[in-house]
Amino acid sequence: DAKTTQPPSMDCAEGRAANLPCNHSTISGNEYVYWYRQIHSQGPQYIIHGLKNNETNEMASLIITEDRKSSTLILPHATLRDTAVYYCIARRFTGTASKLTFGTGTRLQVTL
Amino acid sequence: DVKVTQSSRYLVKRTGEKVFLECVQDMDHENMFWYRQDPGLGLRLIYFSYDVKMKEKGDIPEGYSVSREKKERFSLILESASTNQTSMYLCASSWDSPGIQYFGAGTRLSVL
């Protein structure tokens, strides 16, 4: 799996958009970008994934650059409940079951 | 919604005890996983299972065993609990896509 790099922490005001960046410059053509988050004392929660097109679901939007070397997770209207550690992972979509490797992620603090 | 249920949120055991952690998923997923999460070490895979009665060792299987007698249930067993097994234990399940795993809320185990 390609290595990903994220800033250790970010702040966002409630109601504003939170833009969380991820660098994955060595990503290969068949690796998707996945985002998870982990709210304190809970298990990680899958948010969204994409290959090269931008993706949107009810939780977030994912913007992947054209060269696929970086991506941004966007929470359009952050709330206090979005305070969590956000993880970006690059890996193949199919294949045998194996572990997910979570890095250190970005700790997002949403404030009033 | 996918639901992965872990039998206990908090558990306190004594050294030498045999400990059972249970995980049940309701989405007919083939794959199930046990991770442990420790500060500064991230998530580490203990064991996973890709089918009933099938199991594979993860990165840190020593001191643990697993059982999968039914598709929906995956049990983690600490044969003789030790203090260094004090940790947060997370169960996850997935379909064939290895990148999308659904996690339970976790069991925080303290071994005294």
PDB file of C-alpha atoms in Angstrom:
ATOM      1  CA  ASP A   1       0.000   0.000   0.000  1.00  0.00           C
ATOM      2  CA  ALA A   2       1.249   3.468  -0.817  1.00  0.00           C
ATOM      3  CA  LYS A   3       2.401   5.614   2.078  1.00  0.00           C
ATOM      4  CA  THR A   4       0.135   8.526   2.985  1.00  0.00           C
ATOM      5  CA  THR A   5       1.052  11.721   4.792  1.00  0.00           C
ATOM      6  CA  GLN A   6      -1.375  13.921   6.703  1.00  0.00           C
ATOM      7  CA  PRO A   7      -0.972  16.967   8.949  1.00  0.00           C
ATOM      8  CA  PRO A   8      -1.151  15.966  12.612  1.00  0.00           C
ATOM      9  CA  SER A   9      -3.875  18.402  13.562  1.00  0.00           C
ATOM     10  CA  MET A  10      -6.324  20.972  12.251  1.00  0.00           C
ATOM     11  CA  ASP A  11      -8.966  23.276  13.691  1.00  0.00           C
ATOM     12  CA  CYS A  12     -12.254  24.244  12.100  1.00  0.00           C
ATOM     13  CA  ALA A  13     -15.069  26.501  13.234  1.00  0.00           C
ATOM     14  CA  GLU A  14     -18.472  24.894  13.496  1.00  0.00           C
ATOM     15  CA  GLY A  15     -20.541  25.448  10.367  1.00  0.00           C
ATOM     16  CA  ARG A  16     -17.516  26.028   8.169  1.00  0.00           C
ATOM     17  CA  ALA A  17     -16.084  23.561   5.700  1.00  0.00           C
ATOM     18  CA  ALA A  18     -13.282  21.342   6.955  1.00  0.00           C
ATOM     19  CA  ASN A  19     -10.722  20.497   4.277  1.00  0.00           C
ATOM     20  CA  LEU A  20      -8.412  17.681   5.271  1.00  0.00           C
ATOM     21  CA  PRO A  21      -5.450  17.059   2.964  1.00  0.00           C
ATOM     22  CA  CYS A  22      -3.610  13.829   2.282  1.00  0.00           C
ATOM     23  CA  ASN A  23      -0.473  13.254   0.290  1.00  0.00           C
ATOM     24  CA  HIS A  24       0.000   9.905  -1.485  1.00  0.00           C
ATOM     25  CA  SER A  25       2.635  10.658  -4.076  1.00  0.00           C
ATOM     26  CA  THR A  26       3.623   7.009  -4.648  1.00  0.00           C
ATOM     27  CA  ILE A  27       0.109   5.716  -5.197  1.00  0.00           C
ATOM     28  CA  SER A  28      -0.183   3.147  -7.962  1.00  0.00           C
ATOM     29  CA  GLY A  29      -2.808   3.058 -10.680  1.00  0.00           C
ATOM     30  CA  ASN A  30      -4.947   0.382  -9.044  1.00  0.00           C
ATOM     31  CA  GLU A  31      -4.934   1.842  -5.545  1.00  0.00           C
ATOM     32  CA  TYR A  32      -7.951   3.649  -4.224  1.00  0.00           C
ATOM     33  CA  VAL A  33      -7.938   6.376  -1.600  1.00  0.00           C
ATOM     34  CA  TYR A  34     -10.040   5.576   1.472  1.00  0.00           C
ATOM     35  CA  TRP A  35     -10.959   7.842   4.339  1.00  0.00           C
ATOM     36  CA  TYR A  36     -11.935   6.782   7.818  1.00  0.00           C
ATOM     37  CA  ARG A  37     -12.465   8.661  11.022  1.00  0.00           C
ATOM     38  CA  GLN A  38     -12.311   7.646  14.654  1.00  0.00           C
ATOM     39  CA  ILE A  39     -14.260   9.537  17.234  1.00  0.00           C
ATOM     40  CA  HIS A  40     -12.804   9.294  20.717  1.00  0.00           C
ATOM     41  CA  SER A  41     -13.269   5.857  22.326  1.00  0.00           C
ATOM     42  CA  GLN A  42     -15.105   4.436  19.314  1.00  0.00           C
ATOM     43  CA  GLY A  43     -14.118   2.193  16.427  1.00  0.00           C
ATOM     44  CA  PRO A  44     -13.002   3.674  13.095  1.00  0.00           C
ATOM     45  CA  GLN A  45     -15.807   4.585  10.722  1.00  0.00           C
ATOM     46  CA  TYR A  46     -15.547   4.324   6.942  1.00  0.00           C
ATOM     47  CA  ILE A  47     -16.357   7.637   5.255  1.00  0.00           C
ATOM     48  CA  ILE A  48     -15.682   7.504   1.530  1.00  0.00           C
ATOM     49  CA  HIS A  49     -13.315   6.195  -1.123  1.00  0.00           C
ATOM     50  CA  GLY A  50     -12.337   7.051  -4.682  1.00  0.00           C
ATOM     51  CA  LEU A  51      -9.967   6.190  -7.514  1.00  0.00           C
ATOM     52  CA  LYS A  52      -9.606   9.279  -9.678  1.00  0.00           C
ATOM     53  CA  ASN A  53     -12.960  10.972  -9.942  1.00  0.00           C
ATOM     54  CA  ASN A  54     -14.313  13.210  -7.236  1.00  0.00           C
ATOM     55  CA  GLU A  55     -16.798  11.474  -5.003  1.00  0.00           C
ATOM     56  CA  THR A  56     -19.567  12.674  -2.736  1.00  0.00           C
ATOM     57  CA  ASN A  57     -21.821  10.928  -0.268  1.00  0.00           C
ATOM     58  CA  GLU A  58     -23.993  11.979   2.644  1.00  0.00           C
ATOM     59  CA  MET A  59     -20.989  12.357   4.915  1.00  0.00           C
ATOM     60  CA  ALA A  60     -18.329  14.064   2.825  1.00  0.00           C
ATOM     61  CA  SER A  61     -16.764  14.857  -0.521  1.00  0.00           C
ATOM     62  CA  LEU A  62     -13.453  13.527  -1.780  1.00  0.00           C
ATOM     63  CA  ILE A  63     -11.389  15.511  -4.236  1.00  0.00           C
ATOM     64  CA  ILE A  64      -8.478  13.686  -5.874  1.00  0.00           C
ATOM     65  CA  THR A  65      -5.959  15.655  -7.925  1.00  0.00           C
ATOM     66  CA  GLU A  66      -5.564  14.781 -11.566  1.00  0.00           C
ATOM     67  CA  ASP A  67      -2.123  13.249 -11.002  1.00  0.00           C
ATOM     68  CA  ARG A  68      -3.593  11.329  -8.021  1.00  0.00           C
ATOM     69  CA  LYS A  69      -0.705  12.315  -5.790  1.00  0.00           C
ATOM     70  CA  SER A  70      -2.911  14.009  -3.240  1.00  0.00           C
ATOM     71  CA  SER A  71      -6.497  14.260  -2.132  1.00  0.00           C
ATOM     72  CA  THR A  72      -8.721  16.341   0.117  1.00  0.00           C
ATOM     73  CA  LEU A  73     -11.604  15.207   2.256  1.00  0.00           C
ATOM     74  CA  ILE A  74     -14.220  17.911   2.635  1.00  0.00           C
ATOM     75  CA  LEU A  75     -16.778  18.062   5.411  1.00  0.00           C
ATOM     76  CA  PRO A  76     -19.000  20.836   4.024  1.00  0.00           C
ATOM     77  CA  HIS A  77     -20.531  22.067   7.288  1.00  0.00           C
ATOM     78  CA  ALA A  78     -18.498  20.775  10.185  1.00  0.00           C
ATOM     79  CA  THR A  79     -20.226  20.196  13.524  1.00  0.00           C
ATOM     80  CA  LEU A  80     -18.848  19.474  16.969  1.00  0.00           C
ATOM     81  CA  ARG A  81     -19.642  15.800  16.367  1.00  0.00           C
ATOM     82  CA  ASP A  82     -17.121  15.771  13.531  1.00  0.00           C
ATOM     83  CA  THR A  83     -14.280  16.207  16.031  1.00  0.00           C
ATOM     84  CA  ALA A  84     -12.230  13.055  15.451  1.00  0.00           C
ATOM     85  CA  VAL A  85      -9.023  11.644  14.042  1.00  0.00           C
ATOM     86  CA  TYR A  86      -9.259  11.297  10.257  1.00  0.00           C
ATOM     87  CA  TYR A  87      -7.234   8.672   8.435  1.00  0.00           C
ATOM     88  CA  CYS A  88      -6.348   8.518   4.761  1.00  0.00           C
ATOM     89  CA  ILE A  89      -5.409   5.079   3.385  1.00  0.00           C
ATOM     90  CA  ALA A  90      -4.313   3.999  -0.080  1.00  0.00           C
ATOM     91  CA  ARG A  91      -4.872   0.404  -1.149  1.00  0.00           C
ATOM     92  CA  ARG A  92      -6.278  -1.813  -3.830  1.00  0.00           C
ATOM     93  CA  PHE A  93     -10.043  -2.187  -4.067  1.00  0.00           C
ATOM     94  CA  THR A  94     -10.111  -5.944  -4.545  1.00  0.00           C
ATOM     95  CA  GLY A  95      -7.979  -8.757  -3.369  1.00  0.00           C
ATOM     96  CA  THR A  96      -7.721 -11.037  -0.435  1.00  0.00           C
ATOM     97  CA  ALA A  97      -8.752  -9.854   2.961  1.00  0.00           C
ATOM     98  CA  SER A  98      -5.951  -8.267   4.867  1.00  0.00           C
ATOM     99  CA  LYS A  99      -5.306  -5.579   7.408  1.00  0.00           C
ATOM    100  CA  LEU A 100      -5.974  -1.915   7.018  1.00  0.00           C
ATOM    101  CA  THR A 101      -2.927   0.124   7.920  1.00  0.00           C
ATOM    102  CA  PHE A 102      -3.898   3.304   9.689  1.00  0.00           C
ATOM    103  CA  GLY A 103      -1.238   5.962   9.994  1.00  0.00           C
ATOM    104  CA  THR A 104      -1.311   8.673  12.633  1.00  0.00           C
ATOM    105  CA  GLY A 105      -4.048  10.629  10.868  1.00  0.00           C
ATOM    106  CA  THR A 106      -5.200  14.214  11.344  1.00  0.00           C
ATOM    107  CA  ARG A 107      -6.834  15.219  14.586  1.00  0.00           C
ATOM    108  CA  LEU A 108      -9.651  17.586  13.618  1.00  0.00           C
ATOM    109  CA  GLN A 109     -10.962  19.821  16.356  1.00  0.00           C
ATOM    110  CA  VAL A 110     -14.237  21.573  15.556  1.00  0.00           C
ATOM    111  CA  THR A 111     -14.850  24.575  17.776  1.00  0.00           C
ATOM    112  CA  LEU A 112     -17.754  26.908  18.454  1.00  0.00           C
TER     113      LEU A 112
ATOM    114  CA  ASP B   1     -26.838   0.010   8.082  1.00  0.00           C
ATOM    115  CA  VAL B   2     -24.051  -2.440   8.757  1.00  0.00           C
ATOM    116  CA  LYS B   3     -23.833  -3.369  12.372  1.00  0.00           C
ATOM    117  CA  VAL B   4     -20.830  -4.898  14.086  1.00  0.00           C
ATOM    118  CA  THR B   5     -21.508  -5.578  17.724  1.00  0.00           C
ATOM    119  CA  GLN B   6     -18.896  -6.320  20.349  1.00  0.00           C
ATOM    120  CA  SER B   7     -20.149  -8.009  23.458  1.00  0.00           C
ATOM    121  CA  SER B   8     -18.620  -5.625  26.008  1.00  0.00           C
ATOM    122  CA  ARG B   9     -17.460  -2.001  25.972  1.00  0.00           C
ATOM    123  CA  TYR B  10     -15.363  -2.383  29.122  1.00  0.00           C
ATOM    124  CA  LEU B  11     -13.880  -5.472  30.699  1.00  0.00           C
ATOM    125  CA  VAL B  12     -11.634  -5.951  33.720  1.00  0.00           C
ATOM    126  CA  LYS B  13      -9.860  -9.279  34.189  1.00  0.00           C
ATOM    127  CA  ARG B  14      -7.080 -10.680  36.326  1.00  0.00           C
ATOM    128  CA  THR B  15      -3.795 -12.040  35.018  1.00  0.00           C
ATOM    129  CA  GLY B  16      -4.013 -15.688  34.106  1.00  0.00           C
ATOM    130  CA  GLU B  17      -7.731 -15.620  33.377  1.00  0.00           C
ATOM    131  CA  LYS B  18      -9.088 -16.915  30.081  1.00  0.00           C
ATOM    132  CA  VAL B  19     -10.881 -14.079  28.322  1.00  0.00           C
ATOM    133  CA  PHE B  20     -13.427 -14.270  25.531  1.00  0.00           C
ATOM    134  CA  LEU B  21     -14.242 -11.276  23.349  1.00  0.00           C
ATOM    135  CA  GLU B  22     -17.218 -11.760  21.073  1.00  0.00           C
ATOM    136  CA  CYS B  23     -18.065  -9.992  17.837  1.00  0.00           C
ATOM    137  CA  VAL B  24     -21.201 -10.355  15.736  1.00  0.00           C
ATOM    138  CA  GLN B  25     -21.955  -8.795  12.359  1.00  0.00           C
ATOM    139  CA  ASP B  26     -25.315  -8.700  10.631  1.00  0.00           C
ATOM    140  CA  MET B  27     -24.324  -8.161   6.987  1.00  0.00           C
ATOM    141  CA  ASP B  28     -23.300 -11.667   5.919  1.00  0.00           C
ATOM    142  CA  HIS B  29     -19.698 -10.518   5.467  1.00  0.00           C
ATOM    143  CA  GLU B  30     -17.144 -13.167   4.573  1.00  0.00           C
ATOM    144  CA  ASN B  31     -14.241 -11.454   6.288  1.00  0.00           C
ATOM    145  CA  MET B  32     -13.845 -10.608   9.936  1.00  0.00           C
ATOM    146  CA  PHE B  33     -10.901  -9.085  11.785  1.00  0.00           C
ATOM    147  CA  TRP B  34      -9.563  -8.508  15.260  1.00  0.00           C
ATOM    148  CA  TYR B  35      -7.284  -5.536  15.891  1.00  0.00           C
ATOM    149  CA  ARG B  36      -5.860  -4.015  18.999  1.00  0.00           C
ATOM    150  CA  GLN B  37      -5.189  -0.303  19.337  1.00  0.00           C
ATOM    151  CA  ASP B  38      -2.595   1.168  21.642  1.00  0.00           C
ATOM    152  CA  PRO B  39      -1.439   4.792  21.963  1.00  0.00           C
ATOM    153  CA  GLY B  40       1.416   5.525  19.603  1.00  0.00           C
ATOM    154  CA  LEU B  41       1.168   2.110  17.916  1.00  0.00           C
ATOM    155  CA  GLY B  42      -1.989   2.546  15.891  1.00  0.00           C
ATOM    156  CA  LEU B  43      -4.164  -0.423  14.952  1.00  0.00           C
ATOM    157  CA  ARG B  44      -2.429  -3.785  14.768  1.00  0.00           C
ATOM    158  CA  LEU B  45      -4.045  -6.858  13.276  1.00  0.00           C
ATOM    159  CA  ILE B  46      -4.210  -9.888  15.569  1.00  0.00           C
ATOM    160  CA  TYR B  47      -6.134 -12.400  13.451  1.00  0.00           C
ATOM    161  CA  PHE B  48      -8.568 -12.402  10.607  1.00  0.00           C
ATOM    162  CA  SER B  49     -10.956 -14.905   9.091  1.00  0.00           C
ATOM    163  CA  TYR B  50     -12.120 -15.120   5.485  1.00  0.00           C
ATOM    164  CA  ASP B  51     -14.656 -17.905   5.972  1.00  0.00           C
ATOM    165  CA  VAL B  52     -16.246 -20.086   8.618  1.00  0.00           C
ATOM    166  CA  LYS B  53     -13.620 -22.123  10.452  1.00  0.00           C
ATOM    167  CA  MET B  54     -10.844 -20.383   8.478  1.00  0.00           C
ATOM    168  CA  LYS B  55      -8.366 -18.066  10.123  1.00  0.00           C
ATOM    169  CA  GLU B  56      -5.115 -16.322   9.359  1.00  0.00           C
ATOM    170  CA  LYS B  57      -2.564 -14.825  11.704  1.00  0.00           C
ATOM    171  CA  GLY B  58      -2.085 -11.118  11.630  1.00  0.00           C
ATOM    172  CA  ASP B  59       0.900  -9.167  12.872  1.00  0.00           C
ATOM    173  CA  ILE B  60       0.634  -9.956  16.582  1.00  0.00           C
ATOM    174  CA  PRO B  61      -1.092 -13.328  17.146  1.00  0.00           C
ATOM    175  CA  GLU B  62       1.016 -14.438  20.117  1.00  0.00           C
ATOM    176  CA  GLY B  63      -1.086 -14.978  23.220  1.00  0.00           C
ATOM    177  CA  TYR B  64      -4.356 -14.978  21.277  1.00  0.00           C
ATOM    178  CA  SER B  65      -6.528 -17.467  19.471  1.00  0.00           C
ATOM    179  CA  VAL B  66      -9.765 -17.079  17.521  1.00  0.00           C
ATOM    180  CA  SER B  67     -12.840 -19.043  16.680  1.00  0.00           C
ATOM    181  CA  ARG B  68     -15.310 -18.689  13.843  1.00  0.00           C
ATOM    182  CA  GLU B  69     -17.949 -21.408  14.005  1.00  0.00           C
ATOM    183  CA  LYS B  70     -20.662 -19.315  12.350  1.00  0.00           C
ATOM    184  CA  LYS B  71     -20.336 -16.741   9.616  1.00  0.00           C
ATOM    185  CA  GLU B  72     -21.684 -13.889  11.706  1.00  0.00           C
ATOM    186  CA  ARG B  73     -19.598 -14.486  14.821  1.00  0.00           C
ATOM    187  CA  PHE B  74     -15.856 -14.121  15.405  1.00  0.00           C
ATOM    188  CA  SER B  75     -14.419 -14.662  18.852  1.00  0.00           C
ATOM    189  CA  LEU B  76     -11.056 -13.584  20.210  1.00  0.00           C
ATOM    190  CA  ILE B  77      -9.639 -15.654  23.053  1.00  0.00           C
ATOM    191  CA  LEU B  78      -6.891 -14.647  25.423  1.00  0.00           C
ATOM    192  CA  GLU B  79      -5.733 -18.014  26.724  1.00  0.00           C
ATOM    193  CA  SER B  80      -4.049 -16.613  29.828  1.00  0.00           C
ATOM    194  CA  ALA B  81      -4.462 -12.872  30.123  1.00  0.00           C
ATOM    195  CA  SER B  82      -1.404 -10.792  30.900  1.00  0.00           C
ATOM    196  CA  THR B  83      -1.036  -7.128  31.795  1.00  0.00           C
ATOM    197  CA  ASN B  84       0.528  -6.335  28.415  1.00  0.00           C
ATOM    198  CA  GLN B  85      -2.758  -7.341  26.809  1.00  0.00           C
ATOM    199  CA  THR B  86      -4.465  -4.353  28.368  1.00  0.00           C
ATOM    200  CA  SER B  87      -5.696  -2.530  25.302  1.00  0.00           C
ATOM    201  CA  MET B  88      -8.617  -1.451  23.137  1.00  0.00           C
ATOM    202  CA  TYR B  89      -9.789  -4.373  21.009  1.00  0.00           C
ATOM    203  CA  LEU B  90     -11.610  -3.681  17.775  1.00  0.00           C
ATOM    204  CA  CYS B  91     -13.538  -6.104  15.629  1.00  0.00           C
ATOM    205  CA  ALA B  92     -14.260  -5.393  11.964  1.00  0.00           C
ATOM    206  CA  SER B  93     -15.960  -7.096   9.049  1.00  0.00           C
ATOM    207  CA  SER B  94     -15.947  -6.652   5.295  1.00  0.00           C
ATOM    208  CA  TRP B  95     -17.088  -8.002   1.975  1.00  0.00           C
ATOM    209  CA  ASP B  96     -14.452  -8.804  -0.629  1.00  0.00           C
ATOM    210  CA  SER B  97     -13.204  -5.242  -0.833  1.00  0.00           C
ATOM    211  CA  PRO B  98     -10.333  -5.084   1.640  1.00  0.00           C
ATOM    212  CA  GLY B  99     -10.479  -1.322   1.819  1.00  0.00           C
ATOM    213  CA  ILE B 100     -13.917  -1.011   3.349  1.00  0.00           C
ATOM    214  CA  GLN B 101     -14.134  -2.485   6.800  1.00  0.00           C
ATOM    215  CA  TYR B 102     -16.885  -1.866   9.308  1.00  0.00           C
ATOM    216  CA  PHE B 103     -15.784  -1.646  12.896  1.00  0.00           C
ATOM    217  CA  GLY B 104     -17.460  -2.313  16.184  1.00  0.00           C
ATOM    218  CA  ALA B 105     -17.375   0.190  19.025  1.00  0.00           C
ATOM    219  CA  GLY B 106     -14.451  -1.584  20.663  1.00  0.00           C
ATOM    220  CA  THR B 107     -13.814  -3.346  23.959  1.00  0.00           C
ATOM    221  CA  ARG B 108     -11.490  -1.664  26.401  1.00  0.00           C
ATOM    222  CA  LEU B 109      -9.849  -4.509  28.298  1.00  0.00           C
ATOM    223  CA  SER B 110      -7.898  -3.982  31.475  1.00  0.00           C
ATOM    224  CA  VAL B 111      -5.857  -6.873  32.826  1.00  0.00           C
ATOM    225  CA  LEU B 112      -4.834  -6.396  36.457  1.00  0.00           C
TER     226      LEU B 112
END
